[in-house]
Amino acid sequence: MILPIYIYGQPVLRKVAEDITPDYPDLQELIANMYETLSASEGIGLAAPQIGKAIRLVIIDLDPLSEDFPEYKDFKKTYINPHIVERDEESETETLEEGCLSLPGIHEKVTRPTRIHVKYMDDQFQPHDEWVEGYLARVMQHEFDHLDATMFIDRISPLRKQLIKNKLKALTLGKYHCGYRTKPVRR
């Protein structure tokens, strides 16, 4: 089932998500619905708060990028209770443009470390502890930020944020267009 994407201004996007246990109700169905939603919205990552659930659950599907990045062919992963343990401060940082399904029409340059240490469980609740680098590290940081009530616009300069203030206000008023199902803020 395709779920609506919660748009900027929805309170759940500013709530710190909670860890879940293997007995979380209908978890495998929720994960399947998230993948269907992600595909329908043509995104590459989706965090549970973006579908209205304040739980630590993220899916990432980088297969759509495999033409340009062959290493991501068939890359589709579920991250349960993920946490960034540390950001490699000695590695390089990279500034790239980011967008977000919860912020349709807004794209800004964000600087992030290129290497991070993460801990998470997969969809079978098997634990993982690994260093991740490159583009996947960026996507993980973007998506895991959602679990900590942070959005990529929180990582841009105050000047840039001021310049997009009207666009953000328009989102909260439901004045936006996108090609996927959304749940705007009700006023």
PDB file of N, CA, C and O in Angstrom, residues 18-64:
ATOM      1  N   GLU A  18      11.561   6.586  18.438  1.00  0.00           N
ATOM      2  CA  GLU A  18      11.887   5.591  19.461  1.00  0.00           C
ATOM      3  C   GLU A  18      12.296   4.268  18.834  1.00  0.00           C
ATOM      4  O   GLU A  18      11.808   3.892  17.770  1.00  0.00           O
ATOM      5  N   ASP A  19      13.197   3.552  19.535  1.00  0.00           N
ATOM      6  CA  ASP A  19      13.592   2.211  19.113  1.00  0.00           C
ATOM      7  C   ASP A  19      12.376   1.292  19.143  1.00  0.00           C
ATOM      8  O   ASP A  19      11.429   1.515  19.906  1.00  0.00           O
ATOM      9  N   ILE A  20      12.430   0.255  18.311  1.00  0.00           N
ATOM     10  CA  ILE A  20      11.350  -0.730  18.283  1.00  0.00           C
ATOM     11  C   ILE A  20      11.915  -2.115  18.589  1.00  0.00           C
ATOM     12  O   ILE A  20      13.121  -2.339  18.520  1.00  0.00           O
ATOM     13  N   THR A  21      11.009  -3.040  18.892  1.00  0.00           N
ATOM     14  CA  THR A  21      11.390  -4.423  19.185  1.00  0.00           C
ATOM     15  C   THR A  21      10.823  -5.328  18.090  1.00  0.00           C
ATOM     16  O   THR A  21       9.962  -4.902  17.309  1.00  0.00           O
ATOM     17  N   PRO A  22      11.291  -6.585  18.039  1.00  0.00           N
ATOM     18  CA  PRO A  22      10.795  -7.499  16.990  1.00  0.00           C
ATOM     19  C   PRO A  22       9.290  -7.719  17.024  1.00  0.00           C
ATOM     20  O   PRO A  22       8.709  -8.121  16.016  1.00  0.00           O
ATOM     21  N   ASP A  23       8.639  -7.442  18.159  1.00  0.00           N
ATOM     22  CA  ASP A  23       7.185  -7.649  18.223  1.00  0.00           C
ATOM     23  C   ASP A  23       6.393  -6.400  17.826  1.00  0.00           C
ATOM     24  O   ASP A  23       5.176  -6.340  18.042  1.00  0.00           O
ATOM     25  N   TYR A  24       7.061  -5.415  17.191  1.00  0.00           N
ATOM     26  CA  TYR A  24       6.339  -4.237  16.713  1.00  0.00           C
ATOM     27  C   TYR A  24       5.235  -4.719  15.762  1.00  0.00           C
ATOM     28  O   TYR A  24       5.496  -5.510  14.846  1.00  0.00           O
ATOM     29  N   PRO A  25       3.994  -4.250  15.942  1.00  0.00           N
ATOM     30  CA  PRO A  25       2.862  -4.760  15.147  1.00  0.00           C
ATOM     31  C   PRO A  25       3.046  -4.582  13.637  1.00  0.00           C
ATOM     32  O   PRO A  25       3.359  -3.498  13.168  1.00  0.00           O
ATOM     33  N   ASP A  26       2.853  -5.665  12.922  1.00  0.00           N
ATOM     34  CA  ASP A  26       2.845  -5.669  11.444  1.00  0.00           C
ATOM     35  C   ASP A  26       4.092  -5.015  10.835  1.00  0.00           C
ATOM     36  O   ASP A  26       4.005  -4.336   9.808  1.00  0.00           O
ATOM     37  N   LEU A  27       5.236  -5.271  11.441  1.00  0.00           N
ATOM     38  CA  LEU A  27       6.477  -4.617  10.996  1.00  0.00           C
ATOM     39  C   LEU A  27       6.831  -4.964   9.552  1.00  0.00           C
ATOM     40  O   LEU A  27       7.160  -4.076   8.768  1.00  0.00           O
ATOM     41  N   GLN A  28       6.771  -6.235   9.179  1.00  0.00           N
ATOM     42  CA  GLN A  28       7.157  -6.613   7.812  1.00  0.00           C
ATOM     43  C   GLN A  28       6.209  -5.993   6.775  1.00  0.00           C
ATOM     44  O   GLN A  28       6.651  -5.578   5.702  1.00  0.00           O
ATOM     45  N   GLU A  29       4.944  -5.888   7.118  1.00  0.00           N
ATOM     46  CA  GLU A  29       3.985  -5.232   6.218  1.00  0.00           C
ATOM     47  C   GLU A  29       4.307  -3.739   6.105  1.00  0.00           C
ATOM     48  O   GLU A  29       4.249  -3.169   5.011  1.00  0.00           O
ATOM     49  N   LEU A  30       4.650  -3.122   7.233  1.00  0.00           N
ATOM     50  CA  LEU A  30       5.023  -1.703   7.222  1.00  0.00           C
ATOM     51  C   LEU A  30       6.246  -1.478   6.334  1.00  0.00           C
ATOM     52  O   LEU A  30       6.268  -0.547   5.522  1.00  0.00           O
ATOM     53  N   ILE A  31       7.248  -2.338   6.473  1.00  0.00           N
ATOM     54  CA  ILE A  31       8.458  -2.210   5.657  1.00  0.00           C
ATOM     55  C   ILE A  31       8.110  -2.354   4.175  1.00  0.00           C
ATOM     56  O   ILE A  31       8.560  -1.556   3.345  1.00  0.00           O
ATOM     57  N   ALA A  32       7.297  -3.335   3.838  1.00  0.00           N
ATOM     58  CA  ALA A  32       6.885  -3.529   2.436  1.00  0.00           C
ATOM     59  C   ALA A  32       6.140  -2.293   1.923  1.00  0.00           C
ATOM     60  O   ALA A  32       6.383  -1.836   0.788  1.00  0.00           O
ATOM     61  N   ASN A  33       5.259  -1.734   2.739  1.00  0.00           N
ATOM     62  CA  ASN A  33       4.525  -0.529   2.346  1.00  0.00           C
ATOM     63  C   ASN A  33       5.471   0.655   2.164  1.00  0.00           C
ATOM     64  O   ASN A  33       5.271   1.486   1.265  1.00  0.00           O
ATOM     65  N   MET A  34       6.497   0.739   3.009  1.00  0.00           N
ATOM     66  CA  MET A  34       7.474   1.828   2.869  1.00  0.00           C
ATOM     67  C   MET A  34       8.230   1.709   1.548  1.00  0.00           C
ATOM     68  O   MET A  34       8.442   2.711   0.858  1.00  0.00           O
ATOM     69  N   TYR A  35       8.620   0.484   1.167  1.00  0.00           N
ATOM     70  CA  TYR A  35       9.313   0.306  -0.121  1.00  0.00           C
ATOM     71  C   TYR A  35       8.396   0.671  -1.287  1.00  0.00           C
ATOM     72  O   TYR A  35       8.832   1.309  -2.244  1.00  0.00           O
ATOM     73  N   GLU A  36       7.132   0.290  -1.198  1.00  0.00           N
ATOM     74  CA  GLU A  36       6.176   0.633  -2.254  1.00  0.00           C
ATOM     75  C   GLU A  36       5.989   2.153  -2.335  1.00  0.00           C
ATOM     76  O   GLU A  36       5.939   2.729  -3.421  1.00  0.00           O
ATOM     77  N   THR A  37       5.914   2.795  -1.179  1.00  0.00           N
ATOM     78  CA  THR A  37       5.769   4.254  -1.108  1.00  0.00           C
ATOM     79  C   THR A  37       7.000   4.941  -1.688  1.00  0.00           C
ATOM     80  O   THR A  37       6.886   5.895  -2.467  1.00  0.00           O
ATOM     81  N   LEU A  38       8.172   4.438  -1.332  1.00  0.00           N
ATOM     82  CA  LEU A  38       9.423   5.019  -1.822  1.00  0.00           C
ATOM     83  C   LEU A  38       9.509   4.914  -3.336  1.00  0.00           C
ATOM     84  O   LEU A  38       9.849   5.885  -4.019  1.00  0.00           O
ATOM     85  N   SER A  39       9.158   3.767  -3.861  1.00  0.00           N
ATOM     86  CA  SER A  39       9.187   3.569  -5.308  1.00  0.00           C
ATOM     87  C   SER A  39       8.199   4.507  -6.015  1.00  0.00           C
ATOM     88  O   SER A  39       8.536   5.139  -7.013  1.00  0.00           O
ATOM     89  N   ALA A  40       7.001   4.623  -5.469  1.00  0.00           N
ATOM     90  CA  ALA A  40       5.976   5.475  -6.082  1.00  0.00           C
ATOM     91  C   ALA A  40       6.359   6.947  -6.057  1.00  0.00           C
ATOM     92  O   ALA A  40       5.951   7.720  -6.928  1.00  0.00           O
ATOM     93  N   SER A  41       7.156   7.343  -5.069  1.00  0.00           N
ATOM     94  CA  SER A  41       7.545   8.750  -4.959  1.00  0.00           C
ATOM     95  C   SER A  41       8.901   9.027  -5.606  1.00  0.00           C
ATOM     96  O   SER A  41       9.378  10.158  -5.577  1.00  0.00           O
ATOM     97  N   GLU A  42       9.492   7.989  -6.182  1.00  0.00           N
ATOM     98  CA  GLU A  42      10.776   8.094  -6.879  1.00  0.00           C
ATOM     99  C   GLU A  42      11.885   8.649  -5.994  1.00  0.00           C
ATOM    100  O   GLU A  42      12.727   9.423  -6.419  1.00  0.00           O
ATOM    101  N   GLY A  43      11.894   8.197  -4.732  1.00  0.00           N
ATOM    102  CA  GLY A  43      12.941   8.586  -3.804  1.00  0.00           C
ATOM    103  C   GLY A  43      13.964   7.478  -3.670  1.00  0.00           C
ATOM    104  O   GLY A  43      13.824   6.406  -4.265  1.00  0.00           O
ATOM    105  N   ILE A  44      14.996   7.725  -2.861  1.00  0.00           N
ATOM    106  CA  ILE A  44      16.006   6.692  -2.607  1.00  0.00           C
ATOM    107  C   ILE A  44      16.098   6.339  -1.125  1.00  0.00           C
ATOM    108  O   ILE A  44      16.784   5.392  -0.759  1.00  0.00           O
ATOM    109  N   GLY A  45      15.411   7.107  -0.286  1.00  0.00           N
ATOM    110  CA  GLY A  45      15.415   6.811   1.144  1.00  0.00           C
ATOM    111  C   GLY A  45      14.136   7.311   1.779  1.00  0.00           C
ATOM    112  O   GLY A  45      13.540   8.285   1.328  1.00  0.00           O
ATOM    113  N   LEU A  46      13.721   6.604   2.838  1.00  0.00           N
ATOM    114  CA  LEU A  46      12.499   6.984   3.532  1.00  0.00           C
ATOM    115  C   LEU A  46      12.625   6.585   4.993  1.00  0.00           C
ATOM    116  O   LEU A  46      12.976   5.444   5.305  1.00  0.00           O
ATOM    117  N   ALA A  47      12.344   7.530   5.873  1.00  0.00           N
ATOM    118  CA  ALA A  47      12.364   7.281   7.307  1.00  0.00           C
ATOM    119  C   ALA A  47      10.925   7.219   7.814  1.00  0.00           C
ATOM    120  O   ALA A  47      10.050   7.922   7.309  1.00  0.00           O
ATOM    121  N   ALA A  48      10.696   6.396   8.830  1.00  0.00           N
ATOM    122  CA  ALA A  48       9.338   6.199   9.352  1.00  0.00           C
ATOM    123  C   ALA A  48       8.632   7.506   9.743  1.00  0.00           C
ATOM    124  O   ALA A  48       7.430   7.623   9.501  1.00  0.00           O
ATOM    125  N   PRO A  49       9.322   8.509  10.323  1.00  0.00           N
ATOM    126  CA  PRO A  49       8.604   9.757  10.617  1.00  0.00           C
ATOM    127  C   PRO A  49       7.978  10.395   9.369  1.00  0.00           C
ATOM    128  O   PRO A  49       6.972  11.089   9.470  1.00  0.00           O
ATOM    129  N   GLN A  50       8.555  10.130   8.202  1.00  0.00           N
ATOM    130  CA  GLN A  50       8.016  10.702   6.974  1.00  0.00           C
ATOM    131  C   GLN A  50       6.690  10.071   6.558  1.00  0.00           C
ATOM    132  O   GLN A  50       6.015  10.582   5.669  1.00  0.00           O
ATOM    133  N   ILE A  51       6.334   8.961   7.207  1.00  0.00           N
ATOM    134  CA  ILE A  51       5.019   8.360   6.965  1.00  0.00           C
ATOM    135  C   ILE A  51       4.186   8.409   8.244  1.00  0.00           C
ATOM    136  O   ILE A  51       3.222   7.666   8.395  1.00  0.00           O
ATOM    137  N   GLY A  52       4.603   9.273   9.173  1.00  0.00           N
ATOM    138  CA  GLY A  52       3.799   9.523  10.360  1.00  0.00           C
ATOM    139  C   GLY A  52       4.072   8.641  11.558  1.00  0.00           C
ATOM    140  O   GLY A  52       3.312   8.653  12.518  1.00  0.00           O
ATOM    141  N   LYS A  53       5.157   7.870  11.528  1.00  0.00           N
ATOM    142  CA  LYS A  53       5.476   6.974  12.644  1.00  0.00           C
ATOM    143  C   LYS A  53       6.800   7.383  13.283  1.00  0.00           C
ATOM    144  O   LYS A  53       7.836   7.362  12.635  1.00  0.00           O
ATOM    145  N   ALA A  54       6.755   7.721  14.572  1.00  0.00           N
ATOM    146  CA  ALA A  54       7.952   8.170  15.287  1.00  0.00           C
ATOM    147  C   ALA A  54       8.733   6.974  15.829  1.00  0.00           C
ATOM    148  O   ALA A  54       8.949   6.821  17.024  1.00  0.00           O
ATOM    149  N   ILE A  55       9.151   6.103  14.888  1.00  0.00           N
ATOM    150  CA  ILE A  55       9.951   4.932  15.241  1.00  0.00           C
ATOM    151  C   ILE A  55      11.244   4.944  14.446  1.00  0.00           C
ATOM    152  O   ILE A  55      11.309   5.540  13.364  1.00  0.00           O
ATOM    153  N   ARG A  56      12.272   4.268  14.972  1.00  0.00           N
ATOM    154  CA  ARG A  56      13.588   4.251  14.335  1.00  0.00           C
ATOM    155  C   ARG A  56      13.623   3.170  13.251  1.00  0.00           C
ATOM    156  O   ARG A  56      14.087   2.053  13.476  1.00  0.00           O
ATOM    157  N   LEU A  57      13.121   3.527  12.085  1.00  0.00           N
ATOM    158  CA  LEU A  57      13.045   2.623  10.944  1.00  0.00           C
ATOM    159  C   LEU A  57      13.311   3.434   9.680  1.00  0.00           C
ATOM    160  O   LEU A  57      12.672   4.463   9.458  1.00  0.00           O
ATOM    161  N   VAL A  58      14.276   2.960   8.877  1.00  0.00           N
ATOM    162  CA  VAL A  58      14.652   3.639   7.634  1.00  0.00           C
ATOM    163  C   VAL A  58      14.819   2.579   6.556  1.00  0.00           C
ATOM    164  O   VAL A  58      15.311   1.479   6.819  1.00  0.00           O
ATOM    165  N   ILE A  59      14.413   2.911   5.345  1.00  0.00           N
ATOM    166  CA  ILE A  59      14.717   2.067   4.190  1.00  0.00           C
ATOM    167  C   ILE A  59      15.500   2.897   3.182  1.00  0.00           C
ATOM    168  O   ILE A  59      15.283   4.102   3.053  1.00  0.00           O
ATOM    169  N   ILE A  60      16.420   2.238   2.503  1.00  0.00           N
ATOM    170  CA  ILE A  60      17.218   2.901   1.468  1.00  0.00           C
ATOM    171  C   ILE A  60      17.260   1.982   0.254  1.00  0.00           C
ATOM    172  O   ILE A  60      17.548   0.792   0.377  1.00  0.00           O
ATOM    173  N   ASP A  61      16.964   2.548  -0.911  1.00  0.00           N
ATOM    174  CA  ASP A  61      17.003   1.811  -2.172  1.00  0.00           C
ATOM    175  C   ASP A  61      17.821   2.636  -3.164  1.00  0.00           C
ATOM    176  O   ASP A  61      17.327   3.610  -3.728  1.00  0.00           O
ATOM    177  N   LEU A  62      19.075   2.233  -3.357  1.00  0.00           N
ATOM    178  CA  LEU A  62      19.954   2.983  -4.261  1.00  0.00           C
ATOM    179  C   LEU A  62      19.996   2.379  -5.662  1.00  0.00           C
ATOM    180  O   LEU A  62      20.711   2.889  -6.525  1.00  0.00           O
ATOM    181  N   ASP A  63      19.229   1.326  -5.902  1.00  0.00           N
ATOM    182  CA  ASP A  63      19.214   0.708  -7.227  1.00  0.00           C
ATOM    183  C   ASP A  63      18.874   1.699  -8.350  1.00  0.00           C
ATOM    184  O   ASP A  63      19.454   1.612  -9.427  1.00  0.00           O
ATOM    185  N   PRO A  64      17.958   2.669  -8.124  1.00  0.00           N
ATOM    186  CA  PRO A  64      17.677   3.626  -9.210  1.00  0.00           C
ATOM    187  C   PRO A  64      18.913   4.424  -9.666  1.00  0.00           C
ATOM    188  O   PRO A  64      18.916   4.979 -10.751  1.00  0.00           O
TER     189      PRO A  64
END
